[in-house]
Coordinates of C-alpha atoms and ligand atoms in Angstrom, one line a residue:
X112 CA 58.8 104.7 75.4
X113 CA 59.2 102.3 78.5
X114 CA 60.9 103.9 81.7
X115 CA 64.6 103.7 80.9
X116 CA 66.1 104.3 84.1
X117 CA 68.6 106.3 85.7
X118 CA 71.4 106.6 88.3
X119 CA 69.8 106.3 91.9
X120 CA 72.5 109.1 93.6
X121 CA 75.3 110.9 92.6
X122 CA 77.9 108.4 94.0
X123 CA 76.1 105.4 91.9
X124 CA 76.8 107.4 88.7
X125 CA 80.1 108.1 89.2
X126 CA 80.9 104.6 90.0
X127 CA 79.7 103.1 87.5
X128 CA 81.5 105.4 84.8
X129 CA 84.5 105.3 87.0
X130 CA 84.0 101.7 86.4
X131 CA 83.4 101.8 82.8
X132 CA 86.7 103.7 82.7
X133 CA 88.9 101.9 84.8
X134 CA 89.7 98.6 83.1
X135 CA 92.5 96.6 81.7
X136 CA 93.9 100.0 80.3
X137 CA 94.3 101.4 83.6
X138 CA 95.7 97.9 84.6
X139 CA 97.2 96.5 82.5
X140 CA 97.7 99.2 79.4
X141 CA 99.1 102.1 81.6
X142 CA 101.6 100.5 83.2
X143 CA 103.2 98.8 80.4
X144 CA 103.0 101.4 78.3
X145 CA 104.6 103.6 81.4
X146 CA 107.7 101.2 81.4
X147 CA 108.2 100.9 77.7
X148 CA 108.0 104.7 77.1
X149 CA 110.3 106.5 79.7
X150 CA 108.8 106.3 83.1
X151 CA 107.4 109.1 84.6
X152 CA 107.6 111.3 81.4
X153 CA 104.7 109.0 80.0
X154 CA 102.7 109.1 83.3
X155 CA 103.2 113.3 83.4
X156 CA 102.4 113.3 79.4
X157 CA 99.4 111.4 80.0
X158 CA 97.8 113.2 82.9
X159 CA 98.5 116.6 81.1
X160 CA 96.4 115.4 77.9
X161 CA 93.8 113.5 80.2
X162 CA 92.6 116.9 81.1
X163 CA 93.6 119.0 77.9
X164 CA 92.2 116.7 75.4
X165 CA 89.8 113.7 77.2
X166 CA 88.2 115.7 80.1
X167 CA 86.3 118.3 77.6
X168 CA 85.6 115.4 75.3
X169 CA 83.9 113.1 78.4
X170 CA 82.0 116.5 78.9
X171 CA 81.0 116.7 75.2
X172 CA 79.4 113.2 76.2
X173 CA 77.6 113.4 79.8
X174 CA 75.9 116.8 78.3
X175 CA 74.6 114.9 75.0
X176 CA 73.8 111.9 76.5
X177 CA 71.7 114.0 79.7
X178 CA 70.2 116.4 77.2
X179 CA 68.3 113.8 75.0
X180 CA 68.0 110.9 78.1
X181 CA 67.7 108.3 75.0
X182 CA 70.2 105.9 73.1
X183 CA 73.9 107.5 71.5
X184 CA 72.5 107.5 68.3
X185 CA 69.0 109.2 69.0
X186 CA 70.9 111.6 71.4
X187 CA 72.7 112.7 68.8
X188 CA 70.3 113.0 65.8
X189 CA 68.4 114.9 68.3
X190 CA 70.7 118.0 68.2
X191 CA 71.3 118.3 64.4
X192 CA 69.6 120.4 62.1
X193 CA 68.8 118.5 58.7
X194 CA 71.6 119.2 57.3
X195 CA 73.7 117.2 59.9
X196 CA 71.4 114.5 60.2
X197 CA 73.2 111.9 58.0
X198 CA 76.5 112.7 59.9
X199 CA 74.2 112.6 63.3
X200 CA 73.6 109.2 62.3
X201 CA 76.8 108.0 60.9
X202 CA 78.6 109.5 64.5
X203 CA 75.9 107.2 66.1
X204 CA 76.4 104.1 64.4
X205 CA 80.4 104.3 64.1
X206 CA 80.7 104.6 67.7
X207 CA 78.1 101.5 67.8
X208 CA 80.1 99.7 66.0
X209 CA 83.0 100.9 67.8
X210 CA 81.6 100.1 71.3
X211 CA 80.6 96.6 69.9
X212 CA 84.0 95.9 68.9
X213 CA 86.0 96.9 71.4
X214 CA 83.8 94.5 73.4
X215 CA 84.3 91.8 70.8
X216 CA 88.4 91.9 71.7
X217 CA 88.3 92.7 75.1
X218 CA 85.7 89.8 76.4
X219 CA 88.4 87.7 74.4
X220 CA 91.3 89.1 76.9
X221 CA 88.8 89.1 80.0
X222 CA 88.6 85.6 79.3
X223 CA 92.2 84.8 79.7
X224 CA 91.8 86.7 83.2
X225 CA 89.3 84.6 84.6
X226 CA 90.5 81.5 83.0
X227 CA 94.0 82.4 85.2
X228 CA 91.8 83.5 88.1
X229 CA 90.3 79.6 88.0
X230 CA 93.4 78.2 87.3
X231 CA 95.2 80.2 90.5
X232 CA 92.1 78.5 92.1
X233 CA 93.1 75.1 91.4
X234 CA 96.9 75.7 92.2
X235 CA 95.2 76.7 95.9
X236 CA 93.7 72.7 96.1
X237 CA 96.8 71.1 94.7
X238 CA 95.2 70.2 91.5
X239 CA 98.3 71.0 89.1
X240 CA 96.5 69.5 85.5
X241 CA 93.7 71.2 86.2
X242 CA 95.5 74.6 86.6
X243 CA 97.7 73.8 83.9
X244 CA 95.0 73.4 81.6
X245 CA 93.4 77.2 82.7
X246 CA 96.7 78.6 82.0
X247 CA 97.7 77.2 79.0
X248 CA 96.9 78.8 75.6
X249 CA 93.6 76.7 73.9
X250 CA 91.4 77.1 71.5
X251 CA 88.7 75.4 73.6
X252 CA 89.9 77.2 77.4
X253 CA 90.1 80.8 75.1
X254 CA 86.5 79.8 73.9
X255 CA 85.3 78.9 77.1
X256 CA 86.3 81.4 79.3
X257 CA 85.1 83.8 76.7
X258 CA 81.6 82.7 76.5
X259 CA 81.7 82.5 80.6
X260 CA 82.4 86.4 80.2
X261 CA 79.9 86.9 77.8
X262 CA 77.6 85.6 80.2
X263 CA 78.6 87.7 83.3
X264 CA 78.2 90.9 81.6
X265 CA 75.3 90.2 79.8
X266 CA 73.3 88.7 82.8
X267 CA 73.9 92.7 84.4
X268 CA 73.2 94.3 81.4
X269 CA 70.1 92.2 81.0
X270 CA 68.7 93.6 84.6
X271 CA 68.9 96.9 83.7
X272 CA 70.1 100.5 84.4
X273 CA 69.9 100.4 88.9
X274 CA 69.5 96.8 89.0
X275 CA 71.9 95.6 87.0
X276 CA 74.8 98.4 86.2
X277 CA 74.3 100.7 89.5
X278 CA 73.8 97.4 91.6
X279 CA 77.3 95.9 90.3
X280 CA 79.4 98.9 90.4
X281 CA 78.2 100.0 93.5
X282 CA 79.3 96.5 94.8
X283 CA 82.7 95.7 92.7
X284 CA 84.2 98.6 92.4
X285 CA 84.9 99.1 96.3
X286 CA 86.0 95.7 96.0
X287 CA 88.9 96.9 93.0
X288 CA 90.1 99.6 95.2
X289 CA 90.8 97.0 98.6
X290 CA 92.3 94.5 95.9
X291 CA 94.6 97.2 94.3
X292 CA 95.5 98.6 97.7
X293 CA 96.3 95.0 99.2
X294 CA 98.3 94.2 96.1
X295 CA 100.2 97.1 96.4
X296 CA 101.4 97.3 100.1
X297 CA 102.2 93.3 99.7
X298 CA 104.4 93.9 96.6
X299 CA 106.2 96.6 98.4
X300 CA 107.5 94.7 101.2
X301 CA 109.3 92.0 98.5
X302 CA 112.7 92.7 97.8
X303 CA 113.1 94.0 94.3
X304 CA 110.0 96.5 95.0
X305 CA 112.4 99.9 95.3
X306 CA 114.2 99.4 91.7
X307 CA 110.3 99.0 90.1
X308 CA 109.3 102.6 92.1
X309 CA 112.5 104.3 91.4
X310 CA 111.7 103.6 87.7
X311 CA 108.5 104.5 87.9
X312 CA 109.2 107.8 89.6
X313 CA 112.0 108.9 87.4
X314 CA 111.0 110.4 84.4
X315 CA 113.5 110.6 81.3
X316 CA 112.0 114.1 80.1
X317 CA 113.7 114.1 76.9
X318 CA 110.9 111.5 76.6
X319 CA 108.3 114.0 76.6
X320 CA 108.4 115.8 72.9
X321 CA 108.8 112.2 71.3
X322 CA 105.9 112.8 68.8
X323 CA 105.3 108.5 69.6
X324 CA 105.0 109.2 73.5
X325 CA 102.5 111.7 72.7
X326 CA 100.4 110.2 70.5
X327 CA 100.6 106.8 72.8
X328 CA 99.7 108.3 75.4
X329 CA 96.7 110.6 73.7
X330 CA 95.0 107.3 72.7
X331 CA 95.8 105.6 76.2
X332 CA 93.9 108.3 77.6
X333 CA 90.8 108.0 74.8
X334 CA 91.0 104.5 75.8
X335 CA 90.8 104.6 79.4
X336 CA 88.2 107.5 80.1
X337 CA 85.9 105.2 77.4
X338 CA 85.8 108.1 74.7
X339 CA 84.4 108.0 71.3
X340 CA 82.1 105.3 71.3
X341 CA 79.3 106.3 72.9
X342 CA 79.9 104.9 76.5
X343 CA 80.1 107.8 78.4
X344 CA 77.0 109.3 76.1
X345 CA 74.4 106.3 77.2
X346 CA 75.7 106.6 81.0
X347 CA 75.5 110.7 80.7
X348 CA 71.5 109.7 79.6
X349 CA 70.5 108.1 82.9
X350 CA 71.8 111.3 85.3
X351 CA 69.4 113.1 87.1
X352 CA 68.4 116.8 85.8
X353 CA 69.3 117.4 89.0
X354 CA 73.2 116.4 89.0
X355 CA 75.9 119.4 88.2
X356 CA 77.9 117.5 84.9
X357 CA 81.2 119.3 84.8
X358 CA 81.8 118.4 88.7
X359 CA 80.3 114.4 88.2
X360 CA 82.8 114.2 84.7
X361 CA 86.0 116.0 87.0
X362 CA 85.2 113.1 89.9
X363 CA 85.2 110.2 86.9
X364 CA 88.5 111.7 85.5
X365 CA 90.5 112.2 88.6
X366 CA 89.3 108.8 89.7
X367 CA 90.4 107.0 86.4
X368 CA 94.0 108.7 86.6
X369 CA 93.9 107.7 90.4
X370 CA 93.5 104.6 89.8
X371 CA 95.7 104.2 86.6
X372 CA 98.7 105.9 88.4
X373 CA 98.2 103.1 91.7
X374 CA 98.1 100.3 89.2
X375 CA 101.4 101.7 87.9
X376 CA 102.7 101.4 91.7
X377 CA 101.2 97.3 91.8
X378 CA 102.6 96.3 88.0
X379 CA 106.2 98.2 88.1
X380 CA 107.4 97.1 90.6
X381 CA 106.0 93.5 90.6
X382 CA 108.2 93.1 87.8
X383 CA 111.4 94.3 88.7
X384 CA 110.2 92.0 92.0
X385 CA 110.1 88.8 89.4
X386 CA 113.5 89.9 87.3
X387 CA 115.0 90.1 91.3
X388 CA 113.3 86.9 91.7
X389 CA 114.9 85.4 88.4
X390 CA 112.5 86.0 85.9
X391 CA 112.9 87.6 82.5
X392 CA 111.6 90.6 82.0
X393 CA 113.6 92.3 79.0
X394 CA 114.3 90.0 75.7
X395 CA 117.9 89.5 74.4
X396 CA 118.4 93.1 72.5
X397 CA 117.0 95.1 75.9
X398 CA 113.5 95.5 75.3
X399 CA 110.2 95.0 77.7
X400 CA 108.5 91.8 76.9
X401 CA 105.7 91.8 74.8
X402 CA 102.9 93.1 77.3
X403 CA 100.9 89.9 77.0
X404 CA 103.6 88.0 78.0
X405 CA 104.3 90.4 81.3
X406 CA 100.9 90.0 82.4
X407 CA 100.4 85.9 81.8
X408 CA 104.0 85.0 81.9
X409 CA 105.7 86.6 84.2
X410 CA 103.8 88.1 87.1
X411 CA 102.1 83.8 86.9
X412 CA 106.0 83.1 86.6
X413 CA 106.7 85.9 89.9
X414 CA 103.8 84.3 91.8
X415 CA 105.2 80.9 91.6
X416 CA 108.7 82.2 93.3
X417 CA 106.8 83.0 95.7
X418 CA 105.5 80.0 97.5
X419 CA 102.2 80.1 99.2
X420 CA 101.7 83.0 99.5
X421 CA 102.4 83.8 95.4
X422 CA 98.8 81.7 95.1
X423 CA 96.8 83.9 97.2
X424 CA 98.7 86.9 95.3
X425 CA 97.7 85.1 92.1
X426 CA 93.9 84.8 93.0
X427 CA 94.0 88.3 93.9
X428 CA 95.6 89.8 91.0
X429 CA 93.2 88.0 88.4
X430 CA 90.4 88.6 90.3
X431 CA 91.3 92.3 90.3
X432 CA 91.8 91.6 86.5
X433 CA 88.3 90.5 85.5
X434 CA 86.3 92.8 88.3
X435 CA 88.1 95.5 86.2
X436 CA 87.3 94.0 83.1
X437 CA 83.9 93.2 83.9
X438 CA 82.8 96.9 84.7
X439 CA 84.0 98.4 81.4
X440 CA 82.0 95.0 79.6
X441 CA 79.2 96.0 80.3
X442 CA 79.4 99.6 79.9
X443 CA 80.3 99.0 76.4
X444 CA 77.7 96.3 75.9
X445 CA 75.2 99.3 77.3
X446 CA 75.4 101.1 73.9
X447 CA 74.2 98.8 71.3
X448 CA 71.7 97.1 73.6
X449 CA 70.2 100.9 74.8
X450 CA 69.7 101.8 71.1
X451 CA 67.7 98.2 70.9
X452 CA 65.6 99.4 73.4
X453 CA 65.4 103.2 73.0
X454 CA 65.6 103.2 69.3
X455 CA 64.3 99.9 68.4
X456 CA 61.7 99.3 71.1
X457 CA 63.0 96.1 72.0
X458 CA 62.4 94.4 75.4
X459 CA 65.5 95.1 77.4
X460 CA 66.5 91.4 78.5
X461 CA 65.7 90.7 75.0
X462 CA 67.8 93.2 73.8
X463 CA 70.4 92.3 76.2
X464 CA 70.7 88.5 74.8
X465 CA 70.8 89.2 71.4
X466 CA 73.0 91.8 71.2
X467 CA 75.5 90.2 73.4
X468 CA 74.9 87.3 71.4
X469 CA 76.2 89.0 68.1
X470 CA 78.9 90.3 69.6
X471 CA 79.8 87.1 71.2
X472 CA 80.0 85.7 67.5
X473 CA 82.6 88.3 66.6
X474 CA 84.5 87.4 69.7
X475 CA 84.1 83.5 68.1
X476 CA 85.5 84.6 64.4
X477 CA 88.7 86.5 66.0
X478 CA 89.4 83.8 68.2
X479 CA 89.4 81.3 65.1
X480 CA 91.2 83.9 63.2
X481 CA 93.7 85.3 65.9
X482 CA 96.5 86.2 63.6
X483 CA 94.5 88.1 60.9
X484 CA 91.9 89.7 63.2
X485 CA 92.5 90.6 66.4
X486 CA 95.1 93.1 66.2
X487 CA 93.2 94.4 63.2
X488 CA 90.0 95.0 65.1
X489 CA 92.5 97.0 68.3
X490 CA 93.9 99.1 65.7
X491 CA 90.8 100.0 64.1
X492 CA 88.9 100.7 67.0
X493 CA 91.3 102.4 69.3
X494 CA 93.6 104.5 67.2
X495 CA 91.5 105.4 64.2
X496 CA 87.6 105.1 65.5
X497 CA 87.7 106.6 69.2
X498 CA 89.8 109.6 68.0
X499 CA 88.0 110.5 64.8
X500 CA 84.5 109.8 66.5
X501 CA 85.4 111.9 69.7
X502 CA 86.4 114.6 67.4
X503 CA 82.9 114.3 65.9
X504 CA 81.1 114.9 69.3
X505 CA 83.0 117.7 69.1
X506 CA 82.2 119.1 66.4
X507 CA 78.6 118.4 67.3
X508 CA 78.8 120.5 70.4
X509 CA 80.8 123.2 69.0
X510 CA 79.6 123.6 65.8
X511 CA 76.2 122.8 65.5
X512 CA 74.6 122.4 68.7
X513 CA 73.0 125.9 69.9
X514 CA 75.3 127.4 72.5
X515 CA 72.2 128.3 74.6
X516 CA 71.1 125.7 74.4
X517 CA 74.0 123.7 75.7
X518 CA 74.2 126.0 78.8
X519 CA 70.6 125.6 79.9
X520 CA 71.5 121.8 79.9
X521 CA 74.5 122.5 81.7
X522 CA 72.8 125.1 84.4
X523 CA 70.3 122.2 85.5
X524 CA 71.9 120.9 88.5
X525 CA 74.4 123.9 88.4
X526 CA 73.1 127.2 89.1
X527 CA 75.2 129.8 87.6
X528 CA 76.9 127.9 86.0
X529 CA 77.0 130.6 83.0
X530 CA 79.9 132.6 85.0
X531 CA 81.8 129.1 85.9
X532 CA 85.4 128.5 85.0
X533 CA 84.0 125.7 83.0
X534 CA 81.6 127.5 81.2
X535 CA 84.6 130.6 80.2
X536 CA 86.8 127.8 78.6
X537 CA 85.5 125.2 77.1
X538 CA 82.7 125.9 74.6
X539 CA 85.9 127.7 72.5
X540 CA 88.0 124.8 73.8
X541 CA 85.5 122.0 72.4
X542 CA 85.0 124.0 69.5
X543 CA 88.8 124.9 68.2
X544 CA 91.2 123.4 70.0
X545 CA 90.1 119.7 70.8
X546 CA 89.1 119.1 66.9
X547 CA 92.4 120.9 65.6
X548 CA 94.9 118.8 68.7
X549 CA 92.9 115.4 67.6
X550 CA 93.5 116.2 64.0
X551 CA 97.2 117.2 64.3
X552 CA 97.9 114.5 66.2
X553 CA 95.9 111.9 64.0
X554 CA 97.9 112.9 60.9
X555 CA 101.0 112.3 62.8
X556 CA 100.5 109.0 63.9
X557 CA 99.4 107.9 60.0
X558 CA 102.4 109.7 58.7
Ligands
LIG5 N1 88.1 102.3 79.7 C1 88.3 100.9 79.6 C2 89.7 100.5 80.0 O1 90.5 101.4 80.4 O2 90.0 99.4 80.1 C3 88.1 100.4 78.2 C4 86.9 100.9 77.5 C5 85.7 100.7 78.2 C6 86.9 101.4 76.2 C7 84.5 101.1 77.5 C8 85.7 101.8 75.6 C9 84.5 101.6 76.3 F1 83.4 102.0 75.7

């Protein structure tokens, strides 16, 4: 097997998995789903089942992925006996699959982003046709700007685990956190502002034991931590021996609901900011706008009431949008191509082109079939496939992994670790609770 790579320190891991995690959910999902779905009961809903229900499952993943230090599906193969080996590999290749497809919708929406990032570029040189055509709906921009993404995150997959994931992470997400913070303070100081925060703060707690709110906010946080697809597995695979997992996975989960909480603080209020500002932000019967159309209609809408210094907002925002975007790509990207490689012996770069490349033709048929596919393909991967397959990991770590086993992996990099907090709750927790909370609350949401 060729060298495969790993993390160079501790910081470059968590980076790039913070990265992998914070993406248009955090963004653009939390928020919206925050002011459609009582305020600060969501945000407190979501942060509870972040660490009751995603935190074990993200641990579930590092330890599998750094035990075995090869692709999802090998790593997972690796622990079954043979009677589990056919649902070892059908675990692996679902959340293949999975992984492929979220990319296959979200390079579509990334696309959008940078096509708005170009076209805030052109409003900056005065050239109005030009920017009109970035913003505008096409078949030809969405196809595009799609391919351009495609392009991006394969060209850092294709370099590799420290050259191409650490290098970027390392470099854009800094660059997230200064945007997000700018964004922030700036939309703070325009009248408006207070009404968004005061929304955001208050929380309507009868909210909180609406089965909808729960089950929302359950796959919101699947969705944003990268669960059940194999992400977090393939990153887990390039930690040191020497790294202590439960503290690394606690730093990626706090930073995720860091992050998803600020973005909250830049979206709310930026649209109560545009309805102060004129702007529509609630349709005829008293409902939020479709979140689509809050983030390309009105905040591009809220920029413009804002003169010049709207544009320089508007470059900002989208290129917060696609540096977000961009670091989840290719984390998701990472799982198909490392099983090409790991699995498949493939050259990497290779790997990297044709991979992306067949998921870039999926991203072509759902742009051609909008309508029909693309909700399709979110429902399918994000409310069915992440929760089933993230109860699966679970059951392969409770159930038929060898507890032992499990807690010499965990002691490397964390001495004592067998008299740890961690170590006291959750083999039980992964084992009973997570699989019996995911089921209960899957059965709701079909019923
Ligand atoms: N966590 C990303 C976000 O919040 O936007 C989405 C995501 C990335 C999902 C990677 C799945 C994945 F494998």
């Amino acid at each position: 097997m060729a060298a495969r790579g790993e993390f160079s320190s501790r910081t470059a891991f968590v980076l790039a998995a913070a990265g992998s995690a914070i993406g248009l959910g955090n963004i653009w999902g939390f928020p919206i789903q925050v002011a459609s779905n009582g305020g600060g009961a969501f945000v407190f809903t979501y942060i509870i089942l972040t660490f009751l229900l995603a935190y074990p499952v993200l641990m579930a993943e590092l330890i599998i992925g750094r035990h075995a230090k090869r692709d999802t599906v090998s790593s997972i193969v690796v622990l079954s006996g043979p009677r589990s080996r056919w649902l070892a590999y059908l675990t692996g290749f679902w959340g293949m699959l999975t992984a492929s497809l979220i990319l296959s919708f979200y390079a579509i929406v990334a696309g959008w982003m940078l096509a708005h990032f170009f076209g805030a570029g052109a409003n900056l040189l005065g050239q109005t046709d030009l920017k009109q055509w970035f913003v505008s709906n096409s078949l030809t921009r969405n196809l595009i700007f799609c391919v351009a993404f495609y392009a991006l995150t394969i060209s850092i997959i294709a370099r590799g685990v420290t050259s191409g994931i650490e290098r970027w992470s390392t470099r854009l997400m800094p660059m997230l956190l200064v945007l997000m913070v700018l964004l922030i303070a700036y939309i703070a100081t325009q009248p408006g502002a207070a009404e968004g925060w005061r929304i955001y703060w208050q929380p309507d707690f009868s909210q909180v034991a609406n089965p909808d709110l729960v089950l929302d906010a359950l796959g919101q946080a699947f969705f944003s931590l990268s669960l059940g697809v194999g992400t977090m597995m393939v990153y887990g695979s390039y930690i040191s021996k020497s790294e202590n997992l439960p503290r690394l996975g606690a730093s990626v989960a706090i930073l995720d609901i860091g992050v998803a909480v600020l973005a909250g603080l830049l979206v709310i209020p930026a649209m109560y900011v545009a309805q102060h500002n004129g702007v529509t932000i609630y349709d005829a019967a008293g409902n939020l706008l479709a979140s689509d159309s809050l983030i390309f209609t009105v905040l591009p809408a809220l920029f413009e009431t804002m003169g010049g210094a709207g544009v320089i907002t508007s470059i900002l925002f989208f290129s917060l949008m696609t540096i977000a975007a961009l670091t989840s790509s290719i984390s998701m990207l990472e799982v198909p191509v490392a099983y090409a490689s790991d699995s498949l012996g493939m050259e990497r770069r290779r790997a990297s082109y044709m991979v992306g490349g067949l998921v870039l033709l999926i991203s072509v048929l759902i742009i051609f079939n909008f309508g029909a596919l693309f909700g399709l393909v979110i429902a399918f991967t994000t409310k069915y496939s992440e929760p089933l397959i993230g109860l699966l990991f679970c059951v392969f770590v409770g159930w038929i992994w060898a507890r032992n086993e499990i807690l010499q992996e965990i002691q490397q990099g964390a001495e004592g670790a067998e008299n740890s907090l961690f170590w006291r709750i959750w083999p039980n927790y992964v084992k009973f609770v997570c699989p019996l909370l995911i089921l209960l609350l899957f059965w709701r949401s079909l019923a």
